[in-house]
XYZ file of C-alpha atoms in Angstrom:
368
model
C 122.300 121.630 96.262
C 121.174 118.264 94.954
C 119.345 115.198 96.118
C 120.987 111.764 96.312
C 119.197 108.586 95.215
C 120.616 105.076 95.559
C 118.676 102.284 93.866
C 119.441 98.626 94.583
C 123.175 99.311 94.893
C 125.306 96.175 94.971
C 129.037 95.704 95.308
C 130.977 92.471 94.858
C 134.666 91.794 95.322
C 134.957 88.533 93.430
C 132.602 86.076 95.123
C 132.247 88.280 98.226
C 129.070 90.384 98.245
C 129.785 93.515 100.276
C 126.583 95.445 99.516
C 123.368 93.492 98.961
C 120.945 95.851 97.284
C 120.850 99.159 99.195
C 118.059 101.660 98.550
C 117.933 105.115 100.096
C 117.219 108.691 99.140
C 118.500 111.947 100.616
C 116.491 115.061 99.880
C 118.222 118.262 98.834
C 119.899 119.869 101.861
C 119.422 116.824 104.101
C 122.061 115.405 106.468
C 122.201 111.593 106.201
C 124.332 109.425 108.493
C 125.448 105.957 107.419
C 126.089 104.052 110.622
C 126.963 100.494 111.521
C 129.752 98.278 112.847
C 133.075 97.790 111.071
C 132.670 95.771 107.890
C 128.977 96.588 107.377
C 129.613 98.264 103.998
C 129.029 101.912 104.898
C 132.449 103.179 103.736
C 132.162 101.120 100.548
C 128.799 102.756 99.830
C 130.306 106.211 100.402
C 133.195 105.374 98.062
C 130.667 104.311 95.402
C 128.827 107.632 95.787
C 132.162 109.440 95.389
C 133.164 107.347 92.367
C 136.176 105.846 94.133
C 134.595 102.369 93.836
C 132.697 100.992 90.865
C 129.054 99.895 91.128
C 128.526 96.178 90.531
C 124.785 96.653 90.033
C 122.169 99.315 90.703
C 122.116 103.071 90.190
C 123.463 106.151 91.974
C 121.871 109.503 91.131
C 123.092 112.946 92.216
C 120.275 115.319 91.427
C 118.804 114.336 88.065
C 122.018 112.709 86.805
C 122.972 109.041 87.104
C 126.685 109.036 87.987
C 127.635 105.339 87.804
C 130.080 106.000 84.967
C 130.941 109.625 85.825
C 134.507 110.329 87.014
C 134.866 111.496 90.648
C 136.089 114.964 89.573
C 132.942 115.475 87.512
C 130.395 114.472 90.186
C 130.275 117.886 91.894
C 131.125 116.423 95.304
C 133.613 117.238 98.062
C 134.934 114.640 100.485
C 136.408 114.984 103.979
C 138.536 112.022 105.035
C 139.365 110.532 108.419
C 143.092 111.150 107.826
C 142.622 114.856 106.811
C 144.684 114.227 103.599
C 146.372 117.640 103.712
C 149.551 118.386 101.747
C 152.248 118.727 104.454
C 154.526 121.078 102.474
C 151.734 123.560 101.710
C 150.295 126.211 103.994
C 146.638 126.112 104.979
C 145.924 128.775 102.375
C 147.692 126.747 99.679
C 145.891 123.555 100.692
C 142.546 125.311 100.369
C 143.508 126.902 97.043
C 144.925 123.743 95.448
C 141.652 122.439 94.015
C 140.714 125.866 92.696
C 144.126 126.219 91.056
C 143.635 122.931 89.206
C 140.257 124.153 87.957
C 141.772 127.488 86.803
C 139.652 129.592 89.135
C 140.795 133.258 88.893
C 143.136 134.432 91.651
C 140.781 137.144 92.896
C 137.944 134.635 93.218
C 140.251 132.197 95.036
C 141.246 134.882 97.534
C 137.636 135.898 98.149
C 136.457 132.289 98.571
C 139.276 131.361 100.972
C 138.580 134.461 103.098
C 134.858 133.643 103.266
C 135.374 129.969 104.173
C 138.174 130.740 106.658
C 135.860 133.185 108.442
C 133.076 130.598 108.466
C 135.353 128.005 110.085
C 137.248 130.535 112.232
C 140.640 129.514 110.853
C 141.833 132.934 109.589
C 144.837 132.965 111.987
C 145.966 129.579 110.606
C 146.117 130.422 106.913
C 149.917 130.820 106.784
C 150.705 127.765 108.911
C 151.526 124.284 107.621
C 149.589 121.165 108.730
C 152.429 120.043 111.015
C 151.899 123.190 113.104
C 148.195 122.455 113.696
C 146.282 120.405 116.258
C 144.028 117.561 115.183
C 140.920 119.704 115.477
C 142.516 122.519 113.463
C 143.556 120.086 110.721
C 140.009 118.784 110.511
C 138.692 122.344 110.131
C 141.165 122.906 107.309
C 140.077 119.655 105.637
C 136.476 120.867 105.827
C 137.553 124.264 104.491
C 139.229 122.665 101.498
C 135.930 120.884 100.757
C 133.839 124.022 101.289
C 135.758 126.195 98.825
C 134.569 123.906 96.053
C 130.910 124.794 96.771
C 129.815 121.267 95.760
C 126.332 119.827 95.368
C 127.131 117.047 97.821
C 129.377 116.742 100.904
C 130.762 113.338 101.877
C 132.350 112.735 105.296
C 134.228 109.470 105.938
C 134.542 109.055 109.738
C 136.141 112.521 110.040
C 136.328 112.561 113.855
C 137.748 109.086 114.518
C 141.304 110.363 115.071
C 140.307 112.958 117.687
C 140.117 112.572 121.463
C 136.720 112.329 123.156
C 136.334 115.999 124.127
C 137.484 117.280 120.745
C 135.063 114.889 119.005
C 132.183 116.480 120.901
C 133.399 119.994 120.013
C 133.889 119.148 116.332
C 130.498 117.416 116.207
C 128.929 120.711 117.228
C 130.976 122.568 114.616
C 129.887 120.192 111.840
C 126.247 120.621 112.830
C 126.605 124.432 112.835
C 128.354 124.254 109.471
C 125.537 122.250 107.917
C 122.951 124.659 109.304
C 124.841 127.562 107.708
C 125.550 126.122 104.257
C 122.561 123.770 103.952
C 124.324 121.337 101.607
C 123.220 117.737 101.129
C 125.573 115.708 103.327
C 126.343 112.013 103.702
C 128.290 111.225 106.869
C 129.806 107.805 107.597
C 130.464 106.833 111.212
C 130.541 103.786 113.481
C 129.653 106.049 116.421
C 125.885 105.931 116.960
C 126.013 109.040 119.191
C 127.489 111.032 116.273
C 124.746 109.719 114.013
C 121.966 110.550 116.484
C 123.171 114.093 117.177
C 124.073 115.131 113.619
C 121.695 113.519 111.166
C 118.226 114.433 110.003
C 117.874 110.769 109.018
C 119.989 107.712 109.825
C 120.694 104.667 107.647
C 121.643 101.736 109.903
C 123.649 99.084 108.039
C 124.646 95.541 108.952
C 126.379 92.896 106.838
C 125.887 94.854 103.633
C 122.162 95.427 104.096
C 120.173 98.494 105.078
C 118.378 97.619 108.323
C 116.422 100.851 108.851
C 116.374 104.336 107.354
C 114.462 106.912 109.366
C 114.636 109.913 111.669
C 116.805 109.521 114.809
C 113.799 109.512 117.165
C 112.112 106.707 115.223
C 115.331 104.682 114.994
C 115.778 104.982 118.763
C 112.209 104.510 119.953
C 110.845 102.122 117.303
C 113.836 100.145 115.996
C 112.993 97.861 113.077
C 114.722 94.823 114.531
C 116.897 93.498 117.357
C 120.142 94.561 115.653
C 119.083 98.205 115.306
C 117.708 98.233 118.862
C 120.967 96.880 120.255
C 123.299 99.001 118.145
C 121.636 102.377 118.651
C 121.854 103.658 122.219
C 124.495 103.609 124.934
C 124.040 101.555 127.035
C 122.127 99.517 124.481
C 118.569 98.261 124.813
C 117.997 95.353 127.210
C 116.547 92.150 125.737
C 114.584 89.610 127.776
C 113.229 86.300 126.479
C 109.593 86.242 127.553
C 106.095 85.008 126.756
C 102.763 86.689 126.223
C 100.233 85.940 128.945
C 97.008 87.331 130.342
C 96.848 89.334 133.570
C 93.447 90.553 134.784
C 92.077 90.315 131.268
C 95.005 92.299 129.855
C 97.851 91.045 127.676
C 101.097 90.943 129.634
C 104.737 89.976 129.167
C 105.872 87.237 131.560
C 109.292 85.827 132.450
C 110.745 83.968 135.477
C 112.549 85.805 138.279
C 115.531 84.705 140.358
C 113.386 83.891 143.404
C 111.217 81.452 141.471
C 108.331 83.873 140.996
C 107.159 85.054 137.595
C 107.110 88.708 136.564
C 103.983 89.733 134.682
C 104.234 93.164 133.084
C 100.975 94.351 131.460
C 101.382 95.814 127.996
C 100.437 99.456 127.595
C 99.296 99.003 123.987
C 97.144 96.338 122.391
C 99.206 94.371 119.849
C 96.263 92.389 118.488
C 97.382 89.311 116.564
C 100.710 90.812 115.472
C 102.737 88.681 117.896
C 101.989 85.470 116.021
C 103.520 83.074 118.568
C 103.375 83.306 122.351
C 107.155 83.654 122.664
C 108.567 87.154 122.265
C 111.666 89.210 123.031
C 110.989 92.172 125.314
C 113.191 95.200 124.625
C 113.441 97.953 127.224
C 115.907 100.848 127.332
C 117.913 101.541 130.528
C 116.276 104.945 131.061
C 112.808 103.365 131.114
C 113.538 101.666 134.425
C 113.063 103.672 137.628
C 112.913 103.212 141.394
C 109.404 102.612 142.705
C 108.928 104.663 145.870
C 106.232 106.637 147.621
C 106.786 109.619 145.311
C 106.419 107.582 142.120
C 102.991 108.277 140.633
C 100.839 105.304 139.690
C 100.206 105.599 135.973
C 98.696 103.311 133.334
C 101.366 101.441 131.417
C 103.839 101.389 134.307
C 104.521 97.904 135.751
C 106.208 97.168 139.088
C 108.481 94.373 140.287
C 111.312 93.724 142.764
C 114.768 92.861 141.407
C 118.215 92.200 142.947
C 120.964 94.752 142.274
C 124.228 93.149 141.115
C 126.550 96.100 140.339
C 126.330 99.898 140.657
C 128.430 102.162 138.431
C 128.339 105.913 139.231
C 129.295 108.111 136.257
C 128.617 111.549 137.746
C 125.443 112.928 136.200
C 123.828 109.470 136.214
C 124.323 106.050 137.731
C 124.210 102.737 135.873
C 123.092 99.628 137.713
C 123.122 95.977 136.673
C 119.862 94.339 137.757
C 118.912 90.665 137.784
C 115.831 89.755 135.766
C 115.735 85.998 136.363
C 118.858 84.593 134.720
C 119.304 87.758 132.669
C 121.359 90.835 133.599
C 119.681 94.125 132.705
C 121.192 97.632 132.797
C 119.228 100.503 134.315
C 120.024 104.222 134.114
C 119.164 106.199 137.275
C 119.722 109.660 138.683
C 122.212 109.681 141.579
C 119.367 110.595 143.970
C 117.418 107.422 143.217
C 120.319 105.082 142.436
C 120.209 101.621 144.027
C 122.849 100.085 146.278
C 124.756 96.928 145.424
C 123.102 93.912 147.000
C 119.698 95.453 147.696
C 116.442 94.187 146.248
C 115.145 97.189 144.403
C 111.456 98.067 143.939
C 111.354 98.837 140.229
C 108.969 100.571 137.828
C 109.112 99.525 134.175
C 107.716 101.990 131.641
C 105.844 99.570 129.385
C 104.596 102.437 127.212
C 108.150 102.525 125.791
C 108.679 98.759 125.565
C 109.456 97.101 122.225
C 108.404 93.550 121.367
C 110.351 91.504 118.823
C 109.547 88.248 117.078
C 112.214 85.706 118.215
C 112.247 83.931 114.836
C 112.525 86.952 112.508
C 114.106 89.285 115.132
C 111.865 92.057 113.754
C 109.724 94.531 115.679
C 106.180 93.298 116.261
């Protein structure tokens, strides 16, 4: 195993700056997810780690070795691609053995390694088949097996589940997590799917427009996002944002914004923010699951604010129900259990969990 350190990594294609000084560090055995929308630079960064793209500026270290000028074959890495990249004329066994053959690994050692990895991935019955005879999930297991037989210091995954259907993606996500728990190798995993990142990674690097927005544990990324972009990108449905102002309610700092009926909502803050807000204007961020129906069974607790809001649309999804609520001129999504779900057209008594609210500076878009 080896750690990975990236220091002020930059990548230019002519006058276009794709990466703008990325810094991050993965500890030995850690699972890091690079996540962000298409074009954010995450796949370019992975290619630079692998040696498939040159580094315009900065340093990339694998363990105690800077690898900027080291050839990909000498970096002690293994990469799993989105397209599987299996040789169609070779059997699964031959695909897995190919890299070992080129490195002159003895036949007995090849056989032993393939048997061990095939058992780990539960692909023993597939060893004599060719890729054309396999399902998408089976091909992805073989692609992972081909990487595993190398026993590298670093695993790199480039959106490996993008070509699979929704159910198979969930199954393979579980398999990748089990695999990492078994082998404990340092792993860098690129995805645009924030659910994959949240469920797999020990830490997540959120990227946008070539810059690292936040690098932290999934719980911190979700609950204390560094800025409006991270808050909106991570989570499905995403965080709700409401333009509001700071006010005073019964001697307590509150968040205020106009409602559709002409009244003003005043939601007391659960935590004192001191002078960190700077200006009176703020952006209130609240996740859909932190809205709930206010009824006789709802306990009155500090940090929970109440208000009445119109219900625009209700969307049952089975285990939960989404509802579009009207906060003044802003539509807000709430996540409810089917038992407490609102009805379209009703004015819903609502509880807002202000202990989980996030406040953002409207000028910098950063968390206050």
